[in-house]
Amino acid sequence: MLDALKREVWKQNLRLRDLDLVLFTWGNVSAIERESGLVVIKPSGVAYETMRPEDMVVVDLNGHVVEGSLRPSSDLPTHLALYRADPSIGGIVHTHSTWATAFAQAGKDLPAFGTTHADYFRGSIPCTRAMRPDETKAEYEKNTGNVIVETFQTRTIAMSDTPAVLVKNHGPFAWGKDAGEAVYHAKVLEETAKMAAITTMVCPNAAPAPRHLIEKHFTRKHGPHAYYGQSR
Amino acid sequence: MLDALKREVWKQNLRLRDLDLVLFTWGNVSAIERESGLVVIKPSGVAYETMRPEDMVVVDLNGHVVEGSLRPSSDLPTHLALYRADPSIGGIVHTHSTWATAFAQAGKDLPAFGTTHADYFRGSIPCTRAMRPDETKAEYEKNTGNVIVETFQTRTIAMSDTPAVLVKNHGPFAWGKDAGEAVYHAKVLEETAKMAAITTMVCPNAAPAPRHLIEKHFTRKHGPHAYYGQSR
Amino acid sequence: MLDALKREVWKQNLRLRDLDLVLFTWGNVSAIERESGLVVIKPSGVAYETMRPEDMVVVDLNGHVVEGSLRPSSDLPTHLALYRADPSIGGIVHTHSTWATAFAQAGKDLPAFGTTHADYFRGSIPCTRAMRPDETKAEYEKNTGNVIVETFQTRTIAMSDTPAVLVKNHGPFAWGKDAGEAVYHAKVLEETAKMAAITTMVCPNAAPAPRHLIEKHFTRKHGPHAYYGQSR
Amino acid sequence: MLDALKREVWKQNLRLRDLDLVLFTWGNVSAIERESGLVVIKPSGVAYETMRPEDMVVVDLNGHVVEGSLRPSSDLPTHLALYRADPSIGGIVHTHSTWATAFAQAGKDLPAFGTTHADYFRGSIPCTRAMRPDETKAEYEKNTGNVIVETFQTRTIAMSDTPAVLVKNHGPFAWGKDAGEAVYHAKVLEETAKMAAITTMVCPNAAPAPRHLIEKHFTRKHGPHAYYGQSR
């Protein structure tokens, strides 16, 4: 079942490596078929070299395995919490990409210092609060998802406007309308994190870009007034 | 029409990727044929992998499309403002290359810390002032070009002596006598930005190179007293 | 003798280069066969390009060459001290990998800033004290091993829980249940050192991850309650 | 004439690129045949892709071209000053490698923070004083060589013990017993400069390695008591 989606999720998992976003098996991509509510995700701890499309695991939105002989990624409950929170999300990526993880470890939001960032994210990429001991003890991965959702709600950020988050002391998650866009956003996040770190290195008190510039670039690429690219 | 120039512009756009100056479609190269006043530029948002020479768009100096079925790069009006401002410019490049963009995001000039810089740029590479809300709202890309031109005029820097600029909170533009030299300068800019960032990292109060050394190296490679290379 | 182990040690030495952990000949891998107490190690100063499996040197735990026409790595006595100190160690790696070496040169522990680190190391990776002049003068490499062992004993860190160390003003050693795991840990160490350096760059007073998060991630992958991967 | 040496110098120039030490044509390698006092050097401003062994230029120690139709590297007089100053030098390299150039631009010595450095350089790699305007105006490249020689004399450093220098606001030169060793030292310099920059980044007040450790490592690899490698 879902052969095309399994192939796509497999392909996007491999693309993580081609884009230099993962070391060893340190990342996972999933995608959802919204009609059936079925999610396809990478199996846990399997090497990219030997992984095949048919190794992808199919689960429902409660995390029950519907098809597949391997165990799903241990981060599955985090993915599911995000799919449940925003129906516009079609694909999710988790990595430990170097520069984005450094910001997560620092517990700092990634500021929108420039248009590279604002072309894809409508403001700072938030860093979650620390997980409490009780949240870590049981259902840790599900609670990770809940803390992400809480972060966007508390700070009134639309998950579709800013499709990435930094989990404190852990690393980034990114999403999009499908698995391919989620991987694309994960790469943009890593590149903008690198640019932001260097920005603060050459100017420790650098300020974010002005609001009107961020809005200009975001709406140049997204929404009814977009005029970038060919598809209009 | 302009088949050779279209092929050259196509080739130089691909070279951006080979020189590690662009991620995805984040850059564009144009060139001008001065006799006819026609400009050839990359189409907007087209992947480098599938782009062909015949996809290049031909426009006049007012931005009217003369040939081509695709929309030109959204940054076209910035290119045109620069071509109109200095007739010695034959090619222009815009990228979001990592280290140069970090300086643009910091809103800082790139100081001439050494001879690597002075071999190609006759002093600091200026960073523009911030764009005002009204400049951002309408004709944003054209105003970007105007602010670049204003920067060189206000600071009395010759665009042909210092063939690059940092647009505040955005990224670099570079130019040259043709598209190939513009790309070359974009790469030199990125490398000198990286060197400069590391220079300030190991010595926060590092000073620019003395004026006489900058002049020595610039004139060793440029103008009537040049003695570098074979072509004299 | 020990043909399979020699081939494995040879392969893991070459893998150091594929993982970008060594420049020129700046690294060495060994492995031990615990039944016989025989150790296989890379020869000293031999280029990776021309090195063959049969060039590996076999020594006993006192450092006497049992087989092999080449001299063993000059770091052999350090390896032997670690094999003698903890019988769970099956393979050892020494490199001068860039970011880990920088922490060693700074004389600083590598803090556990996040889960990438805690998935493999159960807390800070310790940096040894400086070697004294008398320890440097004679039996330097053996004393290096002794200082490593002393560091883990003094600070009551289990070598099997935190399988790496930074030798002050020198560089990292890493180990594991076999040569392959030792190389894997050497790469994780380098990546977490890079992440940690960038973490402190974007936030000079960044704090280590909370203890409960470190324990959660370490025990998620190690010990009786592990639930990561397929092999359970 | 000198066909074997021309081929070797050509090969070592290309190796600069393989070792990621040069961008475009930003480097040059020479070698000397001490019996005849003839020096072979790369031509000026020629692309690495098209350069052939027979393009190498042969000059005497006064800089007169003995063979070759192309102009020698403009840095030739600097090379010659070093060959004249120390008869143990057999090959010389000049690059603008990123991290070493950053230290040169900062005007700072490269401290011996660890054993990676001390295995090849017997203490800090000195940075020259700034060139005076009169030294820059005429015979600039020759004066560059003289300032390098002055630096080693004033600070009583043996050029054969510390085979590299940073020219202030310019970049590094490295040397060795032949062209291959000079290139090797240029790469070690770049790597140790990167390590040193990161060392100061994670610990701004990091101290150099103690003298006894530097001596231990240098003499482990050099001189009568060396015991590293196979060739003894």
GROMACS .gro file of C-alpha atoms in nm, chain C:
model
  232
  465MET     CA    1   4.774  -1.463   1.218
  466LEU     CA    2   4.466  -1.260   1.308
  467ASP     CA    3   4.403  -1.202   0.937
  468ALA     CA    4   4.040  -1.098   0.981
  469LEU     CA    5   4.126  -0.853   1.257
  470LYS     CA    6   4.416  -0.709   1.056
  471ARG     CA    7   4.183  -0.654   0.762
  472GLU     CA    8   3.927  -0.489   0.991
  473VAL     CA    9   4.185  -0.259   1.152
  474TRP     CA   10   4.320  -0.169   0.807
  475LYS     CA   11   3.966  -0.091   0.688
  476GLN     CA   12   3.887   0.123   0.991
  477ASN     CA   13   4.211   0.318   0.948
  478LEU     CA   14   4.107   0.401   0.590
  479ARG     CA   15   3.759   0.492   0.715
  480LEU     CA   16   3.916   0.768   0.926
  481ARG     CA   17   4.001   0.942   0.602
  482ASP     CA   18   3.660   0.881   0.443
  483LEU     CA   19   3.499   1.039   0.750
  484ASP     CA   20   3.729   1.342   0.720
  485LEU     CA   21   3.889   1.274   1.057
  486VAL     CA   22   4.252   1.270   0.946
  487LEU     CA   23   4.492   1.470   0.734
  488PHE     CA   24   4.792   1.287   0.588
  489THR     CA   25   4.887   1.009   0.839
  490TRP     CA   26   4.755   1.185   1.149
  491GLY     CA   27   4.554   0.908   1.305
  492ASN     CA   28   4.563   0.546   1.406
  493VAL     CA   29   4.322   0.268   1.489
  494SER     CA   30   4.385  -0.051   1.687
  495ALA     CA   31   4.178  -0.347   1.800
  496ILE     CA   32   4.231  -0.622   2.054
  497GLU     CA   33   4.150  -0.991   2.055
  498ARG     CA   34   4.073  -1.034   2.424
  499GLU     CA   35   4.121  -1.415   2.438
  500SER     CA   36   4.485  -1.399   2.330
  501GLY     CA   37   4.551  -1.046   2.455
  502LEU     CA   38   4.692  -0.955   2.114
  503VAL     CA   39   4.653  -0.606   1.972
  504VAL     CA   40   4.657  -0.513   1.602
  505ILE     CA   41   4.761  -0.155   1.519
  506LYS     CA   42   4.852   0.062   1.223
  507PRO     CA   43   5.224   0.101   1.146
  508SER     CA   44   5.387   0.439   1.215
  509GLY     CA   45   5.392   0.713   0.952
  510VAL     CA   46   5.272   0.502   0.657
  511ALA     CA   47   5.057   0.675   0.393
  512TYR     CA   48   4.695   0.558   0.378
  513GLU     CA   49   4.712   0.522   0.000
  514THR     CA   50   4.974   0.248   0.002
  515MET     CA   51   4.895   0.078   0.333
  516ARG     CA   52   4.783  -0.287   0.305
  517PRO     CA   53   4.610  -0.518   0.558
  518GLU     CA   54   4.931  -0.720   0.599
  519ASP     CA   55   5.118  -0.404   0.707
  520MET     CA   56   4.923  -0.402   1.035
  521VAL     CA   57   5.144  -0.484   1.333
  522VAL     CA   58   5.053  -0.744   1.598
  523VAL     CA   59   5.176  -0.679   1.952
  524ASP     CA   60   5.104  -0.816   2.297
  525LEU     CA   61   4.968  -0.608   2.585
  526ASN     CA   62   5.322  -0.522   2.691
  527GLY     CA   63   5.400  -0.380   2.350
  528HIS     CA   64   5.625  -0.657   2.219
  529VAL     CA   65   5.590  -0.705   1.846
  530VAL     CA   66   5.455  -1.055   1.779
  531GLU     CA   67   5.421  -1.019   1.403
  532GLY     CA   68   5.493  -0.754   1.141
  533SER     CA   69   5.798  -0.603   0.974
  534LEU     CA   70   5.703  -0.240   1.027
  535ARG     CA   71   5.724  -0.036   1.346
  536PRO     CA   72   5.390   0.008   1.521
  537SER     CA   73   5.232   0.349   1.563
  538SER     CA   74   5.431   0.558   1.810
  539ASP     CA   75   5.105   0.603   2.005
  540LEU     CA   76   5.087   0.228   2.077
  541PRO     CA   77   5.173   0.256   2.450
  542THR     CA   78   4.876   0.490   2.497
  543HIS     CA   79   4.643   0.236   2.334
  544LEU     CA   80   4.782  -0.043   2.554
  545ALA     CA   81   4.729   0.153   2.876
  546LEU     CA   82   4.362   0.194   2.785
  547TYR     CA   83   4.317  -0.174   2.692
  548ARG     CA   84   4.469  -0.270   3.026
  549ALA     CA   85   4.251  -0.026   3.220
  550ASP     CA   86   3.911  -0.137   3.089
  551PRO     CA   87   3.850  -0.490   2.958
  552SER     CA   88   3.530  -0.378   2.784
  553ILE     CA   89   3.732  -0.180   2.530
  554GLY     CA   90   3.777  -0.366   2.199
  555GLY     CA   91   3.901  -0.089   1.970
  556ILE     CA   92   4.076   0.247   2.007
  557VAL     CA   93   4.118   0.547   1.776
  558HIS     CA   94   4.350   0.846   1.797
  559THR     CA   95   4.308   1.143   1.563
  560HIS     CA   96   4.388   1.512   1.541
  561SER     CA   97   4.037   1.592   1.416
  562THR     CA   98   3.998   1.969   1.393
  563TRP     CA   99   3.721   2.067   1.636
  564ALA     CA  100   3.794   1.808   1.904
  565THR     CA  101   4.161   1.904   1.894
  566ALA     CA  102   4.066   2.269   1.941
  567PHE     CA  103   3.891   2.181   2.268
  568ALA     CA  104   4.196   1.976   2.372
  569GLN     CA  105   4.419   2.274   2.292
  570ALA     CA  106   4.190   2.499   2.495
  571GLY     CA  107   4.220   2.250   2.782
  572LYS     CA  108   3.843   2.238   2.820
  573ASP     CA  109   3.598   1.956   2.876
  574LEU     CA  110   3.345   1.914   2.597
  575PRO     CA  111   3.011   1.988   2.767
  576ALA     CA  112   2.701   1.781   2.693
  577PHE     CA  113   2.503   2.065   2.537
  578GLY     CA  114   2.242   1.843   2.378
  579THR     CA  115   2.100   1.510   2.282
  580THR     CA  116   2.338   1.453   1.990
  581HIS     CA  117   2.612   1.429   2.252
  582ALA     CA  118   2.404   1.241   2.512
  583ASP     CA  119   2.304   0.971   2.262
  584TYR     CA  120   2.666   0.847   2.286
  585PHE     CA  121   2.840   1.008   2.585
  586ARG     CA  122   2.686   1.011   2.935
  587GLY     CA  123   2.803   1.362   3.026
  588SER     CA  124   3.100   1.590   2.958
  589ILE     CA  125   3.392   1.441   2.768
  590PRO     CA  126   3.682   1.512   3.002
  591CYS     CA  127   4.002   1.691   2.913
  592THR     CA  128   4.311   1.559   3.094
  593ARG     CA  129   4.544   1.768   3.309
  594ALA     CA  130   4.868   1.885   3.145
  595MET     CA  131   5.149   1.630   3.127
  596ARG     CA  132   5.437   1.711   3.362
  597PRO     CA  133   5.792   1.754   3.223
  598ASP     CA  134   5.903   1.424   3.376
  599GLU     CA  135   5.604   1.244   3.223
  600THR     CA  136   5.693   1.391   2.886
  601LYS     CA  137   6.063   1.308   2.900
  602ALA     CA  138   6.054   0.929   2.921
  603GLU     CA  139   5.779   0.682   2.831
  604TYR     CA  140   5.577   0.976   2.710
  605GLU     CA  141   5.315   0.775   2.520
  606LYS     CA  142   5.266   0.532   2.808
  607ASN     CA  143   5.228   0.822   3.050
  608THR     CA  144   4.972   0.975   2.817
  609GLY     CA  145   4.766   0.661   2.861
  610ASN     CA  146   4.815   0.669   3.237
  611VAL     CA  147   4.698   1.030   3.257
  612ILE     CA  148   4.386   0.936   3.060
  613VAL     CA  149   4.311   0.650   3.300
  614GLU     CA  150   4.379   0.877   3.598
  615THR     CA  151   4.133   1.133   3.459
  616PHE     CA  152   3.847   0.882   3.445
  617GLN     CA  153   3.930   0.742   3.788
  618THR     CA  154   3.966   1.080   3.961
  619ARG     CA  155   3.643   1.209   3.815
  620THR     CA  156   3.463   0.874   3.858
  621ILE     CA  157   3.355   0.851   3.497
  622ALA     CA  158   3.307   0.503   3.348
  623MET     CA  159   3.517   0.462   3.032
  624SER     CA  160   3.237   0.254   2.880
  625ASP     CA  161   2.975   0.525   2.943
  626THR     CA  162   3.183   0.809   2.799
  627PRO     CA  163   3.402   0.648   2.532
  628ALA     CA  164   3.629   0.944   2.447
  629VAL     CA  165   3.879   1.181   2.604
  630LEU     CA  166   4.064   1.499   2.513
  631VAL     CA  167   4.437   1.496   2.593
  632LYS     CA  168   4.537   1.851   2.685
  633ASN     CA  169   4.734   2.037   2.417
  634HIS     CA  170   4.726   1.724   2.207
  635GLY     CA  171   4.400   1.576   2.074
  636PRO     CA  172   4.127   1.317   2.114
  637PHE     CA  173   4.120   0.941   2.176
  638ALA     CA  174   3.797   0.745   2.137
  639TRP     CA  175   3.711   0.379   2.193
  640GLY     CA  176   3.435   0.123   2.166
  641LYS     CA  177   3.351  -0.245   2.177
  642ASP     CA  178   3.542  -0.289   1.849
  643ALA     CA  179   3.741  -0.083   1.600
  644GLY     CA  180   3.431   0.013   1.403
  645GLU     CA  181   3.250   0.150   1.706
  646ALA     CA  182   3.564   0.336   1.813
  647VAL     CA  183   3.579   0.509   1.474
  648TYR     CA  184   3.207   0.584   1.497
  649HIS     CA  185   3.261   0.746   1.838
  650ALA     CA  186   3.558   0.946   1.705
  651LYS     CA  187   3.330   1.091   1.438
  652VAL     CA  188   3.049   1.165   1.685
  653LEU     CA  189   3.304   1.337   1.907
  654GLU     CA  190   3.423   1.557   1.621
  655GLU     CA  191   3.070   1.652   1.522
  656THR     CA  192   2.961   1.727   1.879
  657ALA     CA  193   3.280   1.931   1.932
  658LYS     CA  194   3.188   2.138   1.625
  659MET     CA  195   2.831   2.183   1.750
  660ALA     CA  196   2.958   2.280   2.097
  661ALA     CA  197   3.200   2.539   1.960
  662ILE     CA  198   2.923   2.698   1.755
  663THR     CA  199   2.689   2.680   2.054
  664THR     CA  200   2.931   2.885   2.264
  665MET     CA  201   2.989   3.117   1.968
  666VAL     CA  202   2.619   3.210   1.943
  667CYS     CA  203   2.573   3.204   2.323
  668PRO     CA  204   2.895   3.242   2.527
  669ASN     CA  205   2.723   3.142   2.852
  670ALA     CA  206   2.530   2.843   2.716
  671ALA     CA  207   2.459   2.580   2.983
  672PRO     CA  208   2.486   2.201   2.946
  673ALA     CA  209   2.164   2.008   2.889
  674PRO     CA  210   1.977   1.918   3.209
  675ARG     CA  211   2.081   1.589   3.370
  676HIS     CA  212   1.744   1.421   3.315
  677LEU     CA  213   1.758   1.486   2.941
  678ILE     CA  214   2.113   1.348   2.913
  679GLU     CA  215   2.010   1.033   3.102
  680LYS     CA  216   1.696   0.992   2.892
  681HIS     CA  217   1.887   0.998   2.564
  682PHE     CA  218   2.177   0.786   2.682
  683THR     CA  219   1.951   0.514   2.820
  684ARG     CA  220   1.722   0.534   2.514
  685LYS     CA  221   2.015   0.395   2.315
  686HIS     CA  222   2.216   0.199   2.576
  687GLY     CA  223   2.143  -0.058   2.843
  688PRO     CA  224   1.840  -0.273   2.932
  689HIS     CA  225   1.576  -0.006   2.863
  690ALA     CA  226   1.703   0.099   2.519
  691TYR     CA  227   1.431   0.133   2.257
  692TYR     CA  228   1.619   0.289   1.961
  693GLY     CA  229   1.694   0.088   1.646
  694GLN     CA  230   1.583  -0.258   1.529
  695SER     CA  231   1.786  -0.504   1.735
  696ARG     CA  232   1.558  -0.578   2.027
   0.00000   0.00000   0.00000
